Amino acid sequence: MAHRKLEVDNLDAEQQQMAEQLQYLSTRSHDEVAALVDQKSAAVRAAITRGSSVEALEKALADPPYGRGLEAAQSANAQLVSEIMMATRAQDIGGVVGSLSEDQRDVLLKYIYHGLARPAEFNCGVLLGWHERVAESGGLGSIVRVMSDRKTV
């Protein structure tokens, strides 16, 4: 007698199949993605040095590495976004978040959740401050979009 209307045992297999399909959406090789993240890193660090958090964050959030097998590039880009969040003063966070587009806020929220899942590597206090501002700016819709999106950073 089956009490379930939804076969939950197959969900993990479906999620893995979707991740494998997402891997092939990118036409770039792993080396190309790593090189792009390195180039982006230099430009972002220059913007941080100039004190332009908005410019740095826009560059870091542009074209994030998605897919399986890109863990090193994803980690490097997450670290880059974290550096920007750490370098931004608390009173400037609202203005920085307000200047981002909806898609950029969603990607930023993905990186915030990525960091919160790894408290040993990231400063969760800073991430929660950013989360508050992104949630104020984007509302619950932003959180729902990020939680339901299958493309993770």
mmCIF file with all atom_site columns, C-alpha atoms in Angstrom:
data_model
loop_
_atom_site.group_PDB
_atom_site.id
_atom_site.type_symbol
_atom_site.label_atom_id
_atom_site.label_alt_id
_atom_site.label_comp_id
_atom_site.label_asym_id
_atom_site.label_entity_id
_atom_site.label_seq_id
_atom_site.pdbx_PDB_ins_code
_atom_site.Cartn_x
_atom_site.Cartn_y
_atom_site.Cartn_z
_atom_site.occupancy
_atom_site.B_iso_or_equiv
_atom_site.pdbx_formal_charge
_atom_site.auth_seq_id
_atom_site.auth_comp_id
_atom_site.auth_asym_id
_atom_site.auth_atom_id
_atom_site.pdbx_PDB_model_num
ATOM 1   C CA . MET A 1 1   ? 0.000  0.000  0.000   1.00 0.00 ? 1   MET A CA 1
ATOM 2   C CA . ALA A 1 2   ? 1.610  3.220  -1.156  1.00 0.00 ? 2   ALA A CA 1
ATOM 3   C CA . HIS A 1 3   ? 1.029  6.267  1.006   1.00 0.00 ? 3   HIS A CA 1
ATOM 4   C CA . ARG A 1 4   ? 3.023  8.588  -1.200  1.00 0.00 ? 4   ARG A CA 1
ATOM 5   C CA . LYS A 1 5   ? 1.653  10.316 -4.225  1.00 0.00 ? 5   LYS A CA 1
ATOM 6   C CA . LEU A 1 6   ? 5.110  11.517 -5.160  1.00 0.00 ? 6   LEU A CA 1
ATOM 7   C CA . GLU A 1 7   ? 7.976  9.081  -5.532  1.00 0.00 ? 7   GLU A CA 1
ATOM 8   C CA . VAL A 1 8   ? 10.603 10.921 -3.466  1.00 0.00 ? 8   VAL A CA 1
ATOM 9   C CA . ASP A 1 9   ? 13.233 8.252  -4.001  1.00 0.00 ? 9   ASP A CA 1
ATOM 10  C CA . ASN A 1 10  ? 13.570 9.326  -7.626  1.00 0.00 ? 10  ASN A CA 1
ATOM 11  C CA . LEU A 1 11  ? 14.090 13.015 -6.831  1.00 0.00 ? 11  LEU A CA 1
ATOM 12  C CA . ASP A 1 12  ? 17.794 12.618 -6.094  1.00 0.00 ? 12  ASP A CA 1
ATOM 13  C CA . ALA A 1 13  ? 18.337 10.861 -9.409  1.00 0.00 ? 13  ALA A CA 1
ATOM 14  C CA . GLU A 1 14  ? 16.435 13.621 -11.210 1.00 0.00 ? 14  GLU A CA 1
ATOM 15  C CA . GLN A 1 15  ? 18.502 16.294 -9.495  1.00 0.00 ? 15  GLN A CA 1
ATOM 16  C CA . GLN A 1 16  ? 21.740 14.554 -10.457 1.00 0.00 ? 16  GLN A CA 1
ATOM 17  C CA . GLN A 1 17  ? 20.533 14.201 -14.030 1.00 0.00 ? 17  GLN A CA 1
ATOM 18  C CA . MET A 1 18  ? 19.698 17.926 -14.123 1.00 0.00 ? 18  MET A CA 1
ATOM 19  C CA . ALA A 1 19  ? 23.160 18.794 -12.773 1.00 0.00 ? 19  ALA A CA 1
ATOM 20  C CA . GLU A 1 20  ? 24.747 16.666 -15.479 1.00 0.00 ? 20  GLU A CA 1
ATOM 21  C CA . GLN A 1 21  ? 22.662 18.427 -18.121 1.00 0.00 ? 21  GLN A CA 1
ATOM 22  C CA . LEU A 1 22  ? 23.620 21.849 -16.727 1.00 0.00 ? 22  LEU A CA 1
ATOM 23  C CA . GLN A 1 23  ? 27.276 20.906 -17.074 1.00 0.00 ? 23  GLN A CA 1
ATOM 24  C CA . TYR A 1 24  ? 26.906 20.825 -20.832 1.00 0.00 ? 24  TYR A CA 1
ATOM 25  C CA . LEU A 1 25  ? 25.221 24.229 -21.063 1.00 0.00 ? 25  LEU A CA 1
ATOM 26  C CA . SER A 1 26  ? 28.617 25.885 -20.868 1.00 0.00 ? 26  SER A CA 1
ATOM 27  C CA . THR A 1 27  ? 30.668 25.848 -24.039 1.00 0.00 ? 27  THR A CA 1
ATOM 28  C CA . ARG A 1 28  ? 33.857 26.698 -22.161 1.00 0.00 ? 28  ARG A CA 1
ATOM 29  C CA . SER A 1 29  ? 36.408 24.242 -20.883 1.00 0.00 ? 29  SER A CA 1
ATOM 30  C CA . HIS A 1 30  ? 37.443 24.062 -17.234 1.00 0.00 ? 30  HIS A CA 1
ATOM 31  C CA . ASP A 1 31  ? 40.695 25.857 -18.031 1.00 0.00 ? 31  ASP A CA 1
ATOM 32  C CA . GLU A 1 32  ? 38.878 28.667 -19.829 1.00 0.00 ? 32  GLU A CA 1
ATOM 33  C CA . VAL A 1 33  ? 36.516 29.162 -16.895 1.00 0.00 ? 33  VAL A CA 1
ATOM 34  C CA . ALA A 1 34  ? 39.438 29.228 -14.452 1.00 0.00 ? 34  ALA A CA 1
ATOM 35  C CA . ALA A 1 35  ? 41.249 31.786 -16.622 1.00 0.00 ? 35  ALA A CA 1
ATOM 36  C CA . LEU A 1 36  ? 38.129 33.970 -16.777 1.00 0.00 ? 36  LEU A CA 1
ATOM 37  C CA . VAL A 1 37  ? 37.804 33.892 -12.992 1.00 0.00 ? 37  VAL A CA 1
ATOM 38  C CA . ASP A 1 38  ? 41.483 34.857 -12.660 1.00 0.00 ? 38  ASP A CA 1
ATOM 39  C CA . GLN A 1 39  ? 41.015 37.788 -15.052 1.00 0.00 ? 39  GLN A CA 1
ATOM 40  C CA . LYS A 1 40  ? 37.906 38.845 -13.210 1.00 0.00 ? 40  LYS A CA 1
ATOM 41  C CA . SER A 1 41  ? 39.802 38.607 -9.930  1.00 0.00 ? 41  SER A CA 1
ATOM 42  C CA . ALA A 1 42  ? 42.428 41.127 -11.031 1.00 0.00 ? 42  ALA A CA 1
ATOM 43  C CA . ALA A 1 43  ? 39.794 43.616 -12.213 1.00 0.00 ? 43  ALA A CA 1
ATOM 44  C CA . VAL A 1 44  ? 37.742 43.199 -9.034  1.00 0.00 ? 44  VAL A CA 1
ATOM 45  C CA . ARG A 1 45  ? 40.728 43.693 -6.740  1.00 0.00 ? 45  ARG A CA 1
ATOM 46  C CA . ALA A 1 46  ? 41.625 46.871 -8.642  1.00 0.00 ? 46  ALA A CA 1
ATOM 47  C CA . ALA A 1 47  ? 38.070 48.161 -8.136  1.00 0.00 ? 47  ALA A CA 1
ATOM 48  C CA . ILE A 1 48  ? 38.216 47.305 -4.423  1.00 0.00 ? 48  ILE A CA 1
ATOM 49  C CA . THR A 1 49  ? 41.488 49.210 -4.131  1.00 0.00 ? 49  THR A CA 1
ATOM 50  C CA . ARG A 1 50  ? 39.820 52.244 -5.722  1.00 0.00 ? 50  ARG A CA 1
ATOM 51  C CA . GLY A 1 51  ? 36.962 51.917 -3.221  1.00 0.00 ? 51  GLY A CA 1
ATOM 52  C CA . SER A 1 52  ? 34.337 51.157 -5.852  1.00 0.00 ? 52  SER A CA 1
ATOM 53  C CA . SER A 1 53  ? 32.355 48.340 -4.243  1.00 0.00 ? 53  SER A CA 1
ATOM 54  C CA . VAL A 1 54  ? 29.533 48.617 -6.776  1.00 0.00 ? 54  VAL A CA 1
ATOM 55  C CA . GLU A 1 55  ? 31.857 48.182 -9.754  1.00 0.00 ? 55  GLU A CA 1
ATOM 56  C CA . ALA A 1 56  ? 33.728 45.346 -8.045  1.00 0.00 ? 56  ALA A CA 1
ATOM 57  C CA . LEU A 1 57  ? 30.534 43.501 -7.157  1.00 0.00 ? 57  LEU A CA 1
ATOM 58  C CA . GLU A 1 58  ? 29.057 43.912 -10.643 1.00 0.00 ? 58  GLU A CA 1
ATOM 59  C CA . LYS A 1 59  ? 32.210 42.427 -12.173 1.00 0.00 ? 59  LYS A CA 1
ATOM 60  C CA . ALA A 1 60  ? 32.354 39.564 -9.670  1.00 0.00 ? 60  ALA A CA 1
ATOM 61  C CA . LEU A 1 61  ? 28.685 38.660 -10.175 1.00 0.00 ? 61  LEU A CA 1
ATOM 62  C CA . ALA A 1 62  ? 28.871 38.761 -13.964 1.00 0.00 ? 62  ALA A CA 1
ATOM 63  C CA . ASP A 1 63  ? 28.926 35.316 -15.583 1.00 0.00 ? 63  ASP A CA 1
ATOM 64  C CA . PRO A 1 64  ? 29.340 33.092 -12.501 1.00 0.00 ? 64  PRO A CA 1
ATOM 65  C CA . PRO A 1 65  ? 30.733 29.599 -13.122 1.00 0.00 ? 65  PRO A CA 1
ATOM 66  C CA . TYR A 1 66  ? 27.915 27.033 -13.111 1.00 0.00 ? 66  TYR A CA 1
ATOM 67  C CA . GLY A 1 67  ? 28.169 23.291 -13.599 1.00 0.00 ? 67  GLY A CA 1
ATOM 68  C CA . ARG A 1 68  ? 29.854 20.191 -12.306 1.00 0.00 ? 68  ARG A CA 1
ATOM 69  C CA . GLY A 1 69  ? 33.596 19.903 -12.282 1.00 0.00 ? 69  GLY A CA 1
ATOM 70  C CA . LEU A 1 70  ? 34.093 23.644 -11.826 1.00 0.00 ? 70  LEU A CA 1
ATOM 71  C CA . GLU A 1 71  ? 34.411 23.544 -8.042  1.00 0.00 ? 71  GLU A CA 1
ATOM 72  C CA . ALA A 1 72  ? 37.795 25.314 -8.023  1.00 0.00 ? 72  ALA A CA 1
ATOM 73  C CA . ALA A 1 73  ? 36.507 28.186 -10.168 1.00 0.00 ? 73  ALA A CA 1
ATOM 74  C CA . GLN A 1 74  ? 33.288 28.378 -8.162  1.00 0.00 ? 74  GLN A CA 1
ATOM 75  C CA . SER A 1 75  ? 35.239 28.504 -4.905  1.00 0.00 ? 75  SER A CA 1
ATOM 76  C CA . ALA A 1 76  ? 37.595 31.187 -6.240  1.00 0.00 ? 76  ALA A CA 1
ATOM 77  C CA . ASN A 1 77  ? 34.679 33.328 -7.415  1.00 0.00 ? 77  ASN A CA 1
ATOM 78  C CA . ALA A 1 78  ? 32.882 32.865 -4.079  1.00 0.00 ? 78  ALA A CA 1
ATOM 79  C CA . GLN A 1 79  ? 36.034 33.969 -2.273  1.00 0.00 ? 79  GLN A CA 1
ATOM 80  C CA . LEU A 1 80  ? 36.198 37.002 -4.554  1.00 0.00 ? 80  LEU A CA 1
ATOM 81  C CA . VAL A 1 81  ? 32.609 38.004 -3.758  1.00 0.00 ? 81  VAL A CA 1
ATOM 82  C CA . SER A 1 82  ? 33.348 37.480 -0.072  1.00 0.00 ? 82  SER A CA 1
ATOM 83  C CA . GLU A 1 83  ? 36.343 39.828 -0.272  1.00 0.00 ? 83  GLU A CA 1
ATOM 84  C CA . ILE A 1 84  ? 34.089 42.532 -1.703  1.00 0.00 ? 84  ILE A CA 1
ATOM 85  C CA . MET A 1 85  ? 31.519 42.055 1.038   1.00 0.00 ? 85  MET A CA 1
ATOM 86  C CA . MET A 1 86  ? 34.244 42.230 3.696   1.00 0.00 ? 86  MET A CA 1
ATOM 87  C CA . ALA A 1 87  ? 35.737 45.395 2.169   1.00 0.00 ? 87  ALA A CA 1
ATOM 88  C CA . THR A 1 88  ? 32.422 47.256 2.000   1.00 0.00 ? 88  THR A CA 1
ATOM 89  C CA . ARG A 1 89  ? 31.530 49.403 5.013   1.00 0.00 ? 89  ARG A CA 1
ATOM 90  C CA . ALA A 1 90  ? 28.299 48.460 6.792   1.00 0.00 ? 90  ALA A CA 1
ATOM 91  C CA . GLN A 1 91  ? 26.652 51.821 6.091   1.00 0.00 ? 91  GLN A CA 1
ATOM 92  C CA . ASP A 1 92  ? 27.355 51.458 2.342   1.00 0.00 ? 92  ASP A CA 1
ATOM 93  C CA . ILE A 1 93  ? 25.779 48.007 1.936   1.00 0.00 ? 93  ILE A CA 1
ATOM 94  C CA . GLY A 1 94  ? 22.256 49.336 1.296   1.00 0.00 ? 94  GLY A CA 1
ATOM 95  C CA . GLY A 1 95  ? 23.441 51.629 -1.495  1.00 0.00 ? 95  GLY A CA 1
ATOM 96  C CA . VAL A 1 96  ? 25.522 48.913 -3.106  1.00 0.00 ? 96  VAL A CA 1
ATOM 97  C CA . VAL A 1 97  ? 22.667 46.401 -3.050  1.00 0.00 ? 97  VAL A CA 1
ATOM 98  C CA . GLY A 1 98  ? 20.211 49.020 -4.294  1.00 0.00 ? 98  GLY A CA 1
ATOM 99  C CA . SER A 1 99  ? 22.362 49.700 -7.344  1.00 0.00 ? 99  SER A CA 1
ATOM 100 C CA . LEU A 1 100 ? 22.309 46.041 -8.438  1.00 0.00 ? 100 LEU A CA 1
ATOM 101 C CA . SER A 1 101 ? 19.779 44.617 -10.875 1.00 0.00 ? 101 SER A CA 1
ATOM 102 C CA . GLU A 1 102 ? 17.357 41.894 -9.809  1.00 0.00 ? 102 GLU A CA 1
ATOM 103 C CA . ASP A 1 103 ? 19.449 39.179 -11.472 1.00 0.00 ? 103 ASP A CA 1
ATOM 104 C CA . GLN A 1 104 ? 22.621 40.448 -9.821  1.00 0.00 ? 104 GLN A CA 1
ATOM 105 C CA . ARG A 1 105 ? 20.907 40.465 -6.412  1.00 0.00 ? 105 ARG A CA 1
ATOM 106 C CA . ASP A 1 106 ? 19.809 36.871 -6.979  1.00 0.00 ? 106 ASP A CA 1
ATOM 107 C CA . VAL A 1 107 ? 23.360 35.792 -7.842  1.00 0.00 ? 107 VAL A CA 1
ATOM 108 C CA . LEU A 1 108 ? 24.663 37.688 -4.805  1.00 0.00 ? 108 LEU A CA 1
ATOM 109 C CA . LEU A 1 109 ? 22.153 35.851 -2.638  1.00 0.00 ? 109 LEU A CA 1
ATOM 110 C CA . LYS A 1 110 ? 23.413 32.547 -4.049  1.00 0.00 ? 110 LYS A CA 1
ATOM 111 C CA . TYR A 1 111 ? 26.918 33.490 -2.935  1.00 0.00 ? 111 TYR A CA 1
ATOM 112 C CA . ILE A 1 112 ? 25.631 34.536 0.486   1.00 0.00 ? 112 ILE A CA 1
ATOM 113 C CA . TYR A 1 113 ? 23.984 31.125 0.940   1.00 0.00 ? 113 TYR A CA 1
ATOM 114 C CA . HIS A 1 114 ? 27.140 29.442 -0.380  1.00 0.00 ? 114 HIS A CA 1
ATOM 115 C CA . GLY A 1 115 ? 29.136 31.223 2.323   1.00 0.00 ? 115 GLY A CA 1
ATOM 116 C CA . LEU A 1 116 ? 26.608 30.529 5.083   1.00 0.00 ? 116 LEU A CA 1
ATOM 117 C CA . ALA A 1 117 ? 26.850 26.822 4.274   1.00 0.00 ? 117 ALA A CA 1
ATOM 118 C CA . ARG A 1 118 ? 30.608 27.011 4.979   1.00 0.00 ? 118 ARG A CA 1
ATOM 119 C CA . PRO A 1 119 ? 31.030 28.899 8.267   1.00 0.00 ? 119 PRO A CA 1
ATOM 120 C CA . ALA A 1 120 ? 34.662 27.829 8.646   1.00 0.00 ? 120 ALA A CA 1
ATOM 121 C CA . GLU A 1 121 ? 35.634 29.619 5.413   1.00 0.00 ? 121 GLU A CA 1
ATOM 122 C CA . PHE A 1 122 ? 33.435 32.742 5.483   1.00 0.00 ? 122 PHE A CA 1
ATOM 123 C CA . ASN A 1 123 ? 32.467 35.400 8.028   1.00 0.00 ? 123 ASN A CA 1
ATOM 124 C CA . CYS A 1 124 ? 28.810 34.598 8.694   1.00 0.00 ? 124 CYS A CA 1
ATOM 125 C CA . GLY A 1 125 ? 28.195 37.865 10.558  1.00 0.00 ? 125 GLY A CA 1
ATOM 126 C CA . VAL A 1 126 ? 29.063 39.878 7.469   1.00 0.00 ? 126 VAL A CA 1
ATOM 127 C CA . LEU A 1 127 ? 27.044 37.533 5.253   1.00 0.00 ? 127 LEU A CA 1
ATOM 128 C CA . LEU A 1 128 ? 23.964 37.923 7.458   1.00 0.00 ? 128 LEU A CA 1
ATOM 129 C CA . GLY A 1 129 ? 24.259 41.712 7.250   1.00 0.00 ? 129 GLY A CA 1
ATOM 130 C CA . TRP A 1 130 ? 24.341 41.483 3.473   1.00 0.00 ? 130 TRP A CA 1
ATOM 131 C CA . HIS A 1 131 ? 21.464 38.988 3.501   1.00 0.00 ? 131 HIS A CA 1
ATOM 132 C CA . GLU A 1 132 ? 19.345 41.459 5.445   1.00 0.00 ? 132 GLU A CA 1
ATOM 133 C CA . ARG A 1 133 ? 19.947 44.215 2.897   1.00 0.00 ? 133 ARG A CA 1
ATOM 134 C CA . VAL A 1 134 ? 19.361 41.943 -0.107  1.00 0.00 ? 134 VAL A CA 1
ATOM 135 C CA . ALA A 1 135 ? 16.115 40.644 1.433   1.00 0.00 ? 135 ALA A CA 1
ATOM 136 C CA . GLU A 1 136 ? 14.963 44.225 2.079   1.00 0.00 ? 136 GLU A CA 1
ATOM 137 C CA . SER A 1 137 ? 15.750 45.215 -1.481  1.00 0.00 ? 137 SER A CA 1
ATOM 138 C CA . GLY A 1 138 ? 14.613 42.086 -3.325  1.00 0.00 ? 138 GLY A CA 1
ATOM 139 C CA . GLY A 1 139 ? 11.890 40.857 -0.996  1.00 0.00 ? 139 GLY A CA 1
ATOM 140 C CA . LEU A 1 140 ? 10.869 37.260 -0.506  1.00 0.00 ? 140 LEU A CA 1
ATOM 141 C CA . GLY A 1 141 ? 10.717 36.725 -4.245  1.00 0.00 ? 141 GLY A CA 1
ATOM 142 C CA . SER A 1 142 ? 14.481 36.921 -4.452  1.00 0.00 ? 142 SER A CA 1
ATOM 143 C CA . ILE A 1 143 ? 14.878 34.283 -1.738  1.00 0.00 ? 143 ILE A CA 1
ATOM 144 C CA . VAL A 1 144 ? 12.356 31.971 -3.409  1.00 0.00 ? 144 VAL A CA 1
ATOM 145 C CA . ARG A 1 145 ? 14.022 32.352 -6.820  1.00 0.00 ? 145 ARG A CA 1
ATOM 146 C CA . VAL A 1 146 ? 17.419 31.471 -5.370  1.00 0.00 ? 146 VAL A CA 1
ATOM 147 C CA . MET A 1 147 ? 16.144 28.511 -3.355  1.00 0.00 ? 147 MET A CA 1
ATOM 148 C CA . SER A 1 148 ? 14.288 27.048 -6.334  1.00 0.00 ? 148 SER A CA 1
ATOM 149 C CA . ASP A 1 149 ? 17.033 27.651 -8.904  1.00 0.00 ? 149 ASP A CA 1
ATOM 150 C CA . ARG A 1 150 ? 18.939 24.515 -9.839  1.00 0.00 ? 150 ARG A CA 1
ATOM 151 C CA . LYS A 1 151 ? 22.037 26.415 -10.910 1.00 0.00 ? 151 LYS A CA 1
ATOM 152 C CA . THR A 1 152 ? 24.197 26.769 -7.828  1.00 0.00 ? 152 THR A CA 1
ATOM 153 C CA . VAL A 1 153 ? 27.452 28.620 -7.376  1.00 0.00 ? 153 VAL A CA 1
#
